[in-house]
Amino acid sequence: MTVDTTTDVRGDLRDRPGALYDGTPIEGPYRGHYRETYVFALPDRPLRCKVHEPRSELFRFDRTCFLSEDSLLLELRGRVSRIPEIVVLDEHVLLQGFIEGRTLGGGLPGALSPRHAGQLAGLFGELVALDAGSIGARRHCDPAGHPADGDAGAFLDSLITFTEQQVHRRHLDRFGSLFHELGVGEGALDAMRSRARRLTGRPFSLLHGDLHRLNLIVDAADDLWTIDWELSMIGDPLYDLATHLHLMRYPAGQARRIARLWAATVEGVRPECAKGWRGDLEILLAYKRLQSVYTDVIRGAIALEQPGPALERLPVTAHRVREVLARARAPLGLASLPSLREVMGAYDRWLRGVTASAP
């Protein structure tokens, strides 16, 4: 069996979930923010594999760097532990192994065992050892546009620019009134850019870019595996820690322990990559909180537009968005936080406006 993961074969799988493909049962779709995943077994091999189908109808809120996740994983084989295996069927077809186990998403918030914390630290150490010149996988962007290696401020500035241009400004016509009612403008991003200039320089390394609970898999041997390398990039290694802490929502004590573990590991591998981490971590966390506001305000609106009773989903959407606003209150510069009723009202008025303008 051959599966071309870059053509319409994935579309064929999507249209026939549960069907047989060359005699092989197909599982899925398993839905993520940006793509759907289908899982199947290869004939005469114990390993199950997966292919991804992009969900092109959705907005993209995160910058991507590498042209092929599978090619990147193939290059990382033997250099990063416990990542999906890549099966090379021929020079044009790569398949990604499916990691059997459970995600950390099923556990208690903040619960990370000492074993898993140690394995996570090992992952950080392996990533920071991969400097900017050691990754040959092809990238989307022109090398001339890359921030200079070690310029952490320019790296963060490039992420701020993406959020400003591709998430906020690009969708102002559609969501501008909603942002305005919630007190979210561009001023916060301008202030964030000023803070970025104060970052300490650190040599760049490979970043996973999306280390949250659903991308961390625990297998039957209680080992921690890392999946979904789609958002990997080359940049400031401290950004990976900030992203992880932001997405995991650890209790404060556990967050401090993970941060110290990261620092100790990085200092043992490439000490210069941990320079200034204590002061700079809060700046990067502030950006992650801001990024979540611009992203989640739009995601909440899109969710309300889906088929079904929008008014029943409104309280849940409003609660999530208000929580995001509360976490970002300081970097947003909000004098006061809108109440749950006010957030619901803003979304209700936006939704009525969308409905009224529909053909």
PDB file of N, CA and C in Angstrom, residues 96-158:
ATOM      1  N   GLN A  96       4.017   8.896   9.014  1.00  0.00           N
ATOM      2  CA  GLN A  96       4.364   9.149  10.406  1.00  0.00           C
ATOM      3  C   GLN A  96       3.749   8.073  11.296  1.00  0.00           C
ATOM      4  N   GLY A  97       4.568   7.492  12.163  1.00  0.00           N
ATOM      5  CA  GLY A  97       4.078   6.476  13.073  1.00  0.00           C
ATOM      6  C   GLY A  97       3.116   7.062  14.092  1.00  0.00           C
ATOM      7  N   PHE A  98       2.132   6.256  14.467  1.00  0.00           N
ATOM      8  CA  PHE A  98       1.138   6.665  15.459  1.00  0.00           C
ATOM      9  C   PHE A  98       1.592   6.181  16.828  1.00  0.00           C
ATOM     10  N   ILE A  99       1.688   7.093  17.795  1.00  0.00           N
ATOM     11  CA  ILE A  99       2.124   6.735  19.141  1.00  0.00           C
ATOM     12  C   ILE A  99       0.926   6.222  19.929  1.00  0.00           C
ATOM     13  N   GLU A 100       1.016   4.990  20.360  1.00  0.00           N
ATOM     14  CA  GLU A 100      -0.068   4.381  21.128  1.00  0.00           C
ATOM     15  C   GLU A 100       0.055   4.812  22.598  1.00  0.00           C
ATOM     16  N   GLY A 101      -1.029   5.300  23.168  1.00  0.00           N
ATOM     17  CA  GLY A 101      -1.008   5.705  24.572  1.00  0.00           C
ATOM     18  C   GLY A 101      -2.101   6.716  24.861  1.00  0.00           C
ATOM     19  N   ARG A 102      -1.923   7.427  25.962  1.00  0.00           N
ATOM     20  CA  ARG A 102      -2.899   8.453  26.347  1.00  0.00           C
ATOM     21  C   ARG A 102      -2.211   9.810  26.417  1.00  0.00           C
ATOM     22  N   THR A 103      -2.963  10.850  26.176  1.00  0.00           N
ATOM     23  CA  THR A 103      -2.386  12.179  26.279  1.00  0.00           C
ATOM     24  C   THR A 103      -2.385  12.642  27.733  1.00  0.00           C
ATOM     25  N   LEU A 104      -1.568  13.630  28.020  1.00  0.00           N
ATOM     26  CA  LEU A 104      -1.588  14.233  29.347  1.00  0.00           C
ATOM     27  C   LEU A 104      -2.858  15.054  29.558  1.00  0.00           C
ATOM     28  N   GLY A 105      -3.632  15.237  28.500  1.00  0.00           N
ATOM     29  CA  GLY A 105      -4.880  15.982  28.619  1.00  0.00           C
ATOM     30  C   GLY A 105      -5.893  15.309  29.511  1.00  0.00           C
ATOM     31  N   GLY A 106      -5.741  14.003  29.742  1.00  0.00           N
ATOM     32  CA  GLY A 106      -6.695  13.294  30.573  1.00  0.00           C
ATOM     33  C   GLY A 106      -6.381  13.349  32.053  1.00  0.00           C
ATOM     34  N   GLY A 107      -5.236  13.927  32.413  1.00  0.00           N
ATOM     35  CA  GLY A 107      -4.850  13.977  33.812  1.00  0.00           C
ATOM     36  C   GLY A 107      -5.336  15.245  34.491  1.00  0.00           C
ATOM     37  N   LEU A 108      -5.017  15.361  35.777  1.00  0.00           N
ATOM     38  CA  LEU A 108      -5.382  16.547  36.526  1.00  0.00           C
ATOM     39  C   LEU A 108      -4.530  17.725  36.077  1.00  0.00           C
ATOM     40  N   PRO A 109      -5.095  18.935  35.994  1.00  0.00           N
ATOM     41  CA  PRO A 109      -4.303  20.102  35.615  1.00  0.00           C
ATOM     42  C   PRO A 109      -3.098  20.251  36.538  1.00  0.00           C
ATOM     43  N   GLY A 110      -1.951  20.420  35.917  1.00  0.00           N
ATOM     44  CA  GLY A 110      -0.740  20.627  36.686  1.00  0.00           C
ATOM     45  C   GLY A 110      -0.064  19.363  37.163  1.00  0.00           C
ATOM     46  N   ALA A 111      -0.719  18.199  37.013  1.00  0.00           N
ATOM     47  CA  ALA A 111      -0.133  16.953  37.511  1.00  0.00           C
ATOM     48  C   ALA A 111       0.898  16.425  36.524  1.00  0.00           C
ATOM     49  N   LEU A 112       2.176  16.570  36.852  1.00  0.00           N
ATOM     50  CA  LEU A 112       3.261  16.039  36.031  1.00  0.00           C
ATOM     51  C   LEU A 112       4.176  15.267  36.962  1.00  0.00           C
ATOM     52  N   SER A 113       4.282  13.969  36.742  1.00  0.00           N
ATOM     53  CA  SER A 113       5.065  13.131  37.648  1.00  0.00           C
ATOM     54  C   SER A 113       6.547  13.479  37.530  1.00  0.00           C
ATOM     55  N   PRO A 114       7.349  13.153  38.561  1.00  0.00           N
ATOM     56  CA  PRO A 114       8.796  13.381  38.467  1.00  0.00           C
ATOM     57  C   PRO A 114       9.409  12.695  37.252  1.00  0.00           C
ATOM     58  N   ARG A 115       8.922  11.498  36.914  1.00  0.00           N
ATOM     59  CA  ARG A 115       9.449  10.787  35.745  1.00  0.00           C
ATOM     60  C   ARG A 115       9.195  11.588  34.478  1.00  0.00           C
ATOM     61  N   HIS A 116       7.961  12.058  34.323  1.00  0.00           N
ATOM     62  CA  HIS A 116       7.623  12.795  33.112  1.00  0.00           C
ATOM     63  C   HIS A 116       8.296  14.163  33.077  1.00  0.00           C
ATOM     64  N   ALA A 117       8.435  14.799  34.238  1.00  0.00           N
ATOM     65  CA  ALA A 117       9.144  16.076  34.287  1.00  0.00           C
ATOM     66  C   ALA A 117      10.597  15.888  33.860  1.00  0.00           C
ATOM     67  N   GLY A 118      11.210  14.793  34.303  1.00  0.00           N
ATOM     68  CA  GLY A 118      12.584  14.519  33.894  1.00  0.00           C
ATOM     69  C   GLY A 118      12.703  14.261  32.407  1.00  0.00           C
ATOM     70  N   GLN A 119      11.734  13.549  31.834  1.00  0.00           N
ATOM     71  CA  GLN A 119      11.770  13.277  30.399  1.00  0.00           C
ATOM     72  C   GLN A 119      11.486  14.542  29.596  1.00  0.00           C
ATOM     73  N   LEU A 120      10.622  15.414  30.130  1.00  0.00           N
ATOM     74  CA  LEU A 120      10.396  16.699  29.479  1.00  0.00           C
ATOM     75  C   LEU A 120      11.678  17.534  29.489  1.00  0.00           C
ATOM     76  N   ALA A 121      12.380  17.528  30.616  1.00  0.00           N
ATOM     77  CA  ALA A 121      13.655  18.243  30.684  1.00  0.00           C
ATOM     78  C   ALA A 121      14.648  17.671  29.675  1.00  0.00           C
ATOM     79  N   GLY A 122      14.638  16.353  29.524  1.00  0.00           N
ATOM     80  CA  GLY A 122      15.509  15.738  28.525  1.00  0.00           C
ATOM     81  C   GLY A 122      15.190  16.227  27.121  1.00  0.00           C
ATOM     82  N   LEU A 123      13.894  16.377  26.828  1.00  0.00           N
ATOM     83  CA  LEU A 123      13.491  16.899  25.528  1.00  0.00           C
ATOM     84  C   LEU A 123      14.030  18.316  25.334  1.00  0.00           C
ATOM     85  N   PHE A 124      13.878  19.177  26.339  1.00  0.00           N
ATOM     86  CA  PHE A 124      14.396  20.538  26.234  1.00  0.00           C
ATOM     87  C   PHE A 124      15.900  20.524  25.974  1.00  0.00           C
ATOM     88  N   GLY A 125      16.616  19.629  26.649  1.00  0.00           N
ATOM     89  CA  GLY A 125      18.053  19.542  26.441  1.00  0.00           C
ATOM     90  C   GLY A 125      18.415  19.111  25.035  1.00  0.00           C
ATOM     91  N   GLU A 126      17.679  18.136  24.496  1.00  0.00           N
ATOM     92  CA  GLU A 126      17.948  17.677  23.129  1.00  0.00           C
ATOM     93  C   GLU A 126      17.637  18.763  22.107  1.00  0.00           C
ATOM     94  N   LEU A 127      16.579  19.528  22.343  1.00  0.00           N
ATOM     95  CA  LEU A 127      16.222  20.588  21.408  1.00  0.00           C
ATOM     96  C   LEU A 127      17.255  21.709  21.414  1.00  0.00           C
ATOM     97  N   VAL A 128      17.690  22.117  22.602  1.00  0.00           N
ATOM     98  CA  VAL A 128      18.621  23.237  22.677  1.00  0.00           C
ATOM     99  C   VAL A 128      19.984  22.851  22.096  1.00  0.00           C
ATOM    100  N   ALA A 129      20.288  21.559  22.051  1.00  0.00           N
ATOM    101  CA  ALA A 129      21.544  21.107  21.444  1.00  0.00           C
ATOM    102  C   ALA A 129      21.533  21.245  19.931  1.00  0.00           C
ATOM    103  N   LEU A 130      20.344  21.397  19.332  1.00  0.00           N
ATOM    104  CA  LEU A 130      20.221  21.516  17.879  1.00  0.00           C
ATOM    105  C   LEU A 130      20.232  22.987  17.514  1.00  0.00           C
ATOM    106  N   ASP A 131      21.399  23.496  17.175  1.00  0.00           N
ATOM    107  CA  ASP A 131      21.517  24.924  16.896  1.00  0.00           C
ATOM    108  C   ASP A 131      20.974  25.259  15.514  1.00  0.00           C
ATOM    109  N   ALA A 132      20.980  26.552  15.190  1.00  0.00           N
ATOM    110  CA  ALA A 132      20.343  27.023  13.962  1.00  0.00           C
ATOM    111  C   ALA A 132      20.959  26.414  12.714  1.00  0.00           C
ATOM    112  N   GLY A 133      22.222  26.043  12.781  1.00  0.00           N
ATOM    113  CA  GLY A 133      22.876  25.502  11.594  1.00  0.00           C
ATOM    114  C   GLY A 133      22.798  23.998  11.457  1.00  0.00           C
ATOM    115  N   SER A 134      22.196  23.319  12.424  1.00  0.00           N
ATOM    116  CA  SER A 134      22.198  21.858  12.401  1.00  0.00           C
ATOM    117  C   SER A 134      20.914  21.255  11.853  1.00  0.00           C
ATOM    118  N   ILE A 135      19.960  22.091  11.461  1.00  0.00           N
ATOM    119  CA  ILE A 135      18.688  21.612  10.918  1.00  0.00           C
ATOM    120  C   ILE A 135      18.628  21.964   9.434  1.00  0.00           C
ATOM    121  N   GLY A 136      18.614  20.935   8.607  1.00  0.00           N
ATOM    122  CA  GLY A 136      18.622  21.172   7.164  1.00  0.00           C
ATOM    123  C   GLY A 136      17.261  21.102   6.508  1.00  0.00           C
ATOM    124  N   ALA A 137      16.209  20.761   7.267  1.00  0.00           N
ATOM    125  CA  ALA A 137      14.869  20.642   6.675  1.00  0.00           C
ATOM    126  C   ALA A 137      14.461  21.963   6.033  1.00  0.00           C
ATOM    127  N   ARG A 138      13.829  21.884   4.897  1.00  0.00           N
ATOM    128  CA  ARG A 138      13.456  23.086   4.143  1.00  0.00           C
ATOM    129  C   ARG A 138      12.405  23.896   4.879  1.00  0.00           C
ATOM    130  N   ARG A 139      12.540  25.216   4.763  1.00  0.00           N
ATOM    131  CA  ARG A 139      11.650  26.133   5.471  1.00  0.00           C
ATOM    132  C   ARG A 139      10.859  26.977   4.473  1.00  0.00           C
ATOM    133  N   HIS A 140       9.699  27.483   4.943  1.00  0.00           N
ATOM    134  CA  HIS A 140       8.848  28.315   4.102  1.00  0.00           C
ATOM    135  C   HIS A 140       9.513  29.645   3.763  1.00  0.00           C
ATOM    136  N   CYS A 141      10.140  30.239   4.760  1.00  0.00           N
ATOM    137  CA  CYS A 141      10.551  31.631   4.654  1.00  0.00           C
ATOM    138  C   CYS A 141      11.919  31.772   3.991  1.00  0.00           C
ATOM    139  N   ASP A 142      12.136  32.946   3.415  1.00  0.00           N
ATOM    140  CA  ASP A 142      13.401  33.299   2.799  1.00  0.00           C
ATOM    141  C   ASP A 142      14.445  33.480   3.906  1.00  0.00           C
ATOM    142  N   PRO A 143      15.602  32.804   3.789  1.00  0.00           N
ATOM    143  CA  PRO A 143      16.633  32.963   4.832  1.00  0.00           C
ATOM    144  C   PRO A 143      17.000  34.420   5.092  1.00  0.00           C
ATOM    145  N   ALA A 144      16.875  35.270   4.067  1.00  0.00           N
ATOM    146  CA  ALA A 144      17.222  36.678   4.247  1.00  0.00           C
ATOM    147  C   ALA A 144      16.307  37.357   5.263  1.00  0.00           C
ATOM    148  N   GLY A 145      15.111  36.786   5.475  1.00  0.00           N
ATOM    149  CA  GLY A 145      14.165  37.378   6.406  1.00  0.00           C
ATOM    150  C   GLY A 145      14.247  36.817   7.809  1.00  0.00           C
ATOM    151  N   HIS A 146      15.148  35.852   8.046  1.00  0.00           N
ATOM    152  CA  HIS A 146      15.268  35.258   9.376  1.00  0.00           C
ATOM    153  C   HIS A 146      15.924  36.247  10.341  1.00  0.00           C
ATOM    154  N   PRO A 147      15.472  36.308  11.581  1.00  0.00           N
ATOM    155  CA  PRO A 147      16.209  37.094  12.576  1.00  0.00           C
ATOM    156  C   PRO A 147      17.626  36.541  12.717  1.00  0.00           C
ATOM    157  N   ALA A 148      18.575  37.419  12.983  1.00  0.00           N
ATOM    158  CA  ALA A 148      19.955  36.971  13.168  1.00  0.00           C
ATOM    159  C   ALA A 148      20.034  36.021  14.352  1.00  0.00           C
ATOM    160  N   ASP A 149      20.814  34.959  14.198  1.00  0.00           N
ATOM    161  CA  ASP A 149      20.959  33.973  15.266  1.00  0.00           C
ATOM    162  C   ASP A 149      21.364  34.670  16.560  1.00  0.00           C
ATOM    163  N   GLY A 150      20.574  34.445  17.618  1.00  0.00           N
ATOM    164  CA  GLY A 150      20.865  35.031  18.910  1.00  0.00           C
ATOM    165  C   GLY A 150      20.115  36.315  19.210  1.00  0.00           C
ATOM    166  N   ASP A 151      19.466  36.883  18.213  1.00  0.00           N
ATOM    167  CA  ASP A 151      18.726  38.139  18.430  1.00  0.00           C
ATOM    168  C   ASP A 151      17.320  37.805  18.916  1.00  0.00           C
ATOM    169  N   ALA A 152      17.192  37.566  20.223  1.00  0.00           N
ATOM    170  CA  ALA A 152      15.911  37.161  20.803  1.00  0.00           C
ATOM    171  C   ALA A 152      14.862  38.247  20.630  1.00  0.00           C
ATOM    172  N   GLY A 153      15.285  39.518  20.685  1.00  0.00           N
ATOM    173  CA  GLY A 153      14.331  40.601  20.507  1.00  0.00           C
ATOM    174  C   GLY A 153      13.728  40.602  19.114  1.00  0.00           C
ATOM    175  N   ALA A 154      14.553  40.396  18.088  1.00  0.00           N
ATOM    176  CA  ALA A 154      14.052  40.357  16.714  1.00  0.00           C
ATOM    177  C   ALA A 154      13.158  39.147  16.498  1.00  0.00           C
ATOM    178  N   PHE A 155      13.490  38.029  17.139  1.00  0.00           N
ATOM    179  CA  PHE A 155      12.651  36.833  17.024  1.00  0.00           C
ATOM    180  C   PHE A 155      11.258  37.111  17.592  1.00  0.00           C
ATOM    181  N   LEU A 156      11.190  37.685  18.799  1.00  0.00           N
ATOM    182  CA  LEU A 156       9.881  37.990  19.373  1.00  0.00           C
ATOM    183  C   LEU A 156       9.163  39.039  18.545  1.00  0.00           C
ATOM    184  N   ASP A 157       9.889  40.027  18.032  1.00  0.00           N
ATOM    185  CA  ASP A 157       9.273  41.050  17.194  1.00  0.00           C
ATOM    186  C   ASP A 157       8.613  40.428  15.962  1.00  0.00           C
ATOM    187  N   SER A 158       9.237  39.401  15.394  1.00  0.00           N
ATOM    188  CA  SER A 158       8.652  38.751  14.217  1.00  0.00           C
ATOM    189  C   SER A 158       7.347  38.039  14.578  1.00  0.00           C
TER     190      SER A 158
END
